[in-house]
XYZ file of N, CA, C and O in Angstrom:
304
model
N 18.583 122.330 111.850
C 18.059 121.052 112.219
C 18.317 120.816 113.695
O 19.272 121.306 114.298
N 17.335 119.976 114.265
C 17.898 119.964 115.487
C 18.278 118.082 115.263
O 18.097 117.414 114.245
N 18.901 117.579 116.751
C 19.097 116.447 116.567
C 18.355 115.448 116.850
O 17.555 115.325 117.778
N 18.684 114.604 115.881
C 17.708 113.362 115.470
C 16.955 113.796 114.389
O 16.275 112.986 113.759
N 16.981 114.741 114.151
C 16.007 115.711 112.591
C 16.889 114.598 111.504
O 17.999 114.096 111.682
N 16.027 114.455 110.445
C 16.697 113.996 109.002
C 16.381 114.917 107.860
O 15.584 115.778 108.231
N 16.726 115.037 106.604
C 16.176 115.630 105.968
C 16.948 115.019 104.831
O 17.915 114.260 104.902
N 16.117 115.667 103.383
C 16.571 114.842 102.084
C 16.703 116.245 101.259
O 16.131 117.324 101.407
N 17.670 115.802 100.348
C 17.549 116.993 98.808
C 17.975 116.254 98.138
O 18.970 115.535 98.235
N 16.775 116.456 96.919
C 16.571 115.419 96.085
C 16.551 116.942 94.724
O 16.009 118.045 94.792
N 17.610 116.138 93.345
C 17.701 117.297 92.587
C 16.413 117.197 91.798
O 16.126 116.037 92.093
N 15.405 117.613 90.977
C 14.283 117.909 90.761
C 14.558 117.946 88.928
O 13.648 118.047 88.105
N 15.959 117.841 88.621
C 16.263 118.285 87.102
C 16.505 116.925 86.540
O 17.242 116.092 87.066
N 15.669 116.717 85.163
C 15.979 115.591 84.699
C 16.887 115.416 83.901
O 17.375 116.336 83.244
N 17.326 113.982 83.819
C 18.559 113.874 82.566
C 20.068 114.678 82.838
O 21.022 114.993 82.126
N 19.750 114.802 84.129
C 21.018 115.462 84.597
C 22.056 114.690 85.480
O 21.515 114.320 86.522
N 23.159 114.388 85.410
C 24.458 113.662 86.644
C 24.559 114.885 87.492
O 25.368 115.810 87.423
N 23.280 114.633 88.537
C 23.827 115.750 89.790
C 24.743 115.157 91.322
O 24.473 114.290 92.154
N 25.832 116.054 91.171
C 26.818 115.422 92.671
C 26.486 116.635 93.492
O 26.212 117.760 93.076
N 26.569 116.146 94.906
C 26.197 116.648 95.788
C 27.362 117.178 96.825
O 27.877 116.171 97.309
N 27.810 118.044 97.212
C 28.712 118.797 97.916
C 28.289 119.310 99.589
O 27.893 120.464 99.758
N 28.377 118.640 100.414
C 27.597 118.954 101.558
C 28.749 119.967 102.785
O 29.779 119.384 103.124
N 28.632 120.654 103.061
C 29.322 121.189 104.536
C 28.430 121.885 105.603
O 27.423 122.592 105.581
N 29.357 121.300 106.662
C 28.486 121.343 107.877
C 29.115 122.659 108.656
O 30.333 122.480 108.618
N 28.952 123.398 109.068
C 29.267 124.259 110.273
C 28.982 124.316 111.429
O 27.993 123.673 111.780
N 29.613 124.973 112.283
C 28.459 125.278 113.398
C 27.441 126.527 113.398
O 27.533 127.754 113.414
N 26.238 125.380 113.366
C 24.762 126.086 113.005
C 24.366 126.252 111.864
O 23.587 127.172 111.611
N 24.743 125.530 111.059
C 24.721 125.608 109.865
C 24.922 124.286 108.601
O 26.140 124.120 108.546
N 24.194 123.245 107.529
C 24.370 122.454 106.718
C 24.479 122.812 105.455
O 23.263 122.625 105.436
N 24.734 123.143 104.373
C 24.644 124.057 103.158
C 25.090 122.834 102.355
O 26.258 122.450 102.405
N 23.917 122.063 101.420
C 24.037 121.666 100.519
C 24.182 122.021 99.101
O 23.152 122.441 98.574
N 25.252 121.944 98.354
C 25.248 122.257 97.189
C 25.316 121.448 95.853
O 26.380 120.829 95.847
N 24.652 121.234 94.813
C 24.132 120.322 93.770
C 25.052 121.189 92.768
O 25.347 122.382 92.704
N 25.362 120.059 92.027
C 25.838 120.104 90.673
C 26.187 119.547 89.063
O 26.864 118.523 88.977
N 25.928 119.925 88.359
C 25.705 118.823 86.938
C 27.205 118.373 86.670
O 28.212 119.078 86.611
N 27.075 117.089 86.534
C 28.570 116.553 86.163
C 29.208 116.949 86.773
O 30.245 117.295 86.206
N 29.156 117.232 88.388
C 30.432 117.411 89.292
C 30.700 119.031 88.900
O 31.479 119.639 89.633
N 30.295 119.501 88.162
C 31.294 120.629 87.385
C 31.079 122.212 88.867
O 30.078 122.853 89.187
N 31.898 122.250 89.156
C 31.203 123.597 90.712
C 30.872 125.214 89.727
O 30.524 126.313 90.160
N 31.116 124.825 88.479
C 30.336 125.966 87.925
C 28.982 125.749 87.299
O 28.446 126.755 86.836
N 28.378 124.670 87.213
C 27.148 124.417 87.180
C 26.596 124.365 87.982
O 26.737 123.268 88.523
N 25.702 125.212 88.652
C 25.099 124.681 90.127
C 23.324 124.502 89.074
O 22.737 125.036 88.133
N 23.126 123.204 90.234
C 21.643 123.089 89.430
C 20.747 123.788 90.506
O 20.723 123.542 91.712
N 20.075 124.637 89.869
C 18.727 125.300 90.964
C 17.523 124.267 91.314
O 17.005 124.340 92.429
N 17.132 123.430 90.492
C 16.006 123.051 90.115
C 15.777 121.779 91.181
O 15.800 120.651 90.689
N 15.527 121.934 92.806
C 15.835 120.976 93.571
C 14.615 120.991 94.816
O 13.649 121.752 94.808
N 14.912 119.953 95.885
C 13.546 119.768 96.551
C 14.503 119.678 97.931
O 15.616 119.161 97.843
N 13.998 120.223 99.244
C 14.467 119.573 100.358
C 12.901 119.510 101.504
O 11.958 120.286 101.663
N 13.339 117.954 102.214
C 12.391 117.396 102.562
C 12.521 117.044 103.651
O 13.686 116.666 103.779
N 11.587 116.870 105.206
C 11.879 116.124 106.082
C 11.477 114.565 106.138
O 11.054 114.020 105.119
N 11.570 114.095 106.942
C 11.560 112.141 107.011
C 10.030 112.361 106.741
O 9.586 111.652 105.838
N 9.139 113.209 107.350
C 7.836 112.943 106.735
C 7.291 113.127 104.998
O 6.400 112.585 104.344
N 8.014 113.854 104.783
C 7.777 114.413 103.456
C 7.514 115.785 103.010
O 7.384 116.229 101.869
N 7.458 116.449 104.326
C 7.296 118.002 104.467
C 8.339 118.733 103.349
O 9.550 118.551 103.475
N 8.005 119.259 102.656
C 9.014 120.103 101.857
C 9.284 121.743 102.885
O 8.470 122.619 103.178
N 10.800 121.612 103.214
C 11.299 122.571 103.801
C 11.973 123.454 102.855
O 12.560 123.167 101.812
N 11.698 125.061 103.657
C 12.143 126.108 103.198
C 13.685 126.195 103.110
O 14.226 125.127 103.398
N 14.637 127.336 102.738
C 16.040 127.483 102.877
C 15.447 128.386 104.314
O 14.568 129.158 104.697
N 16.506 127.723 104.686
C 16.926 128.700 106.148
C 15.922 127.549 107.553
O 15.795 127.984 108.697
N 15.572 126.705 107.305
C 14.693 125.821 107.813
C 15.177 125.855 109.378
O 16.236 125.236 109.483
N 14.783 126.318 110.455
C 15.090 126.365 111.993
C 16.209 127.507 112.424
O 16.880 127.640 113.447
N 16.114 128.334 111.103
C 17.860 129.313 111.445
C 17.203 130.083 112.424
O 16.011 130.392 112.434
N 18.027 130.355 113.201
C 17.651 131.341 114.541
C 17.015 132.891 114.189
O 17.885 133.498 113.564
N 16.203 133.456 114.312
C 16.088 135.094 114.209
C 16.650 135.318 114.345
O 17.310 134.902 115.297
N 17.117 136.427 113.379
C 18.027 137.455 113.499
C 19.544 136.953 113.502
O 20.433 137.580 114.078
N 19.717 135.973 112.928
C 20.877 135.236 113.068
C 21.490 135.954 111.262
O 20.703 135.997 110.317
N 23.071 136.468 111.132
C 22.791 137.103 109.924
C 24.236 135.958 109.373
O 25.142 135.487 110.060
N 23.939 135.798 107.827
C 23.919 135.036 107.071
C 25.408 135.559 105.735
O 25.453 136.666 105.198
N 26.573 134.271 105.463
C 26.775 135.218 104.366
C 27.454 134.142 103.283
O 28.024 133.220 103.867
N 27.497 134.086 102.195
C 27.691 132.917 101.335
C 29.070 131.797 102.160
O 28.869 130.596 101.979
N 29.796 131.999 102.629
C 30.428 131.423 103.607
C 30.379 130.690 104.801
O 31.221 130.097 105.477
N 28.457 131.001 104.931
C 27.438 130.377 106.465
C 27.549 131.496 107.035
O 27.982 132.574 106.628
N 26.851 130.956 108.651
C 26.430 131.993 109.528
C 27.511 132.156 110.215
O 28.366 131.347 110.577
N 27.391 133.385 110.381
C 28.099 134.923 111.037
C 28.112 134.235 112.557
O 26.938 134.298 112.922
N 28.502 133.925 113.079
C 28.310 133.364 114.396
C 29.118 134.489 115.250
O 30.348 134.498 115.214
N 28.248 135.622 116.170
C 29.207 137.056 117.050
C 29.107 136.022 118.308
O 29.593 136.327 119.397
């Protein structure tokens, strides 16, 4: 994202208590959803959006060639 960017994730699964787990890095936001809080339920079934309504991809503005690892970006 750059700044002043907004964006939304909205969980997409019904009938579900999804909590939301957010961390920020540098260069990096990684939202993570979950049913009943539980961090072994992760819900897949989700939407992310900009202030217009654009539905954004994962990896939305990540730099080329920038390499990636469940922990965030690799920053050399």
């Amino acid at each position: 994202m750059k700044p002043g960017e907004a964006l939304t994730v909205r969980s997409e699964a019904e009938g579900v208590d999804v909590w939301f787990d957010t961390y920020i890095s540098k260069g990096c936001v990684t939202v993570w959803l979950y049913e009943d809080g539980d961090p072994y339920k992760i819900v897949g079934d989700y939407v992310v959006v900009d202030a217009s309504g654009t539905r954004l991809d994962s990896g939305h503005q990540r730099p080329r060639g920038q390499r990636w690892s469940a922990g965030g970006p690799i920053i050399d």
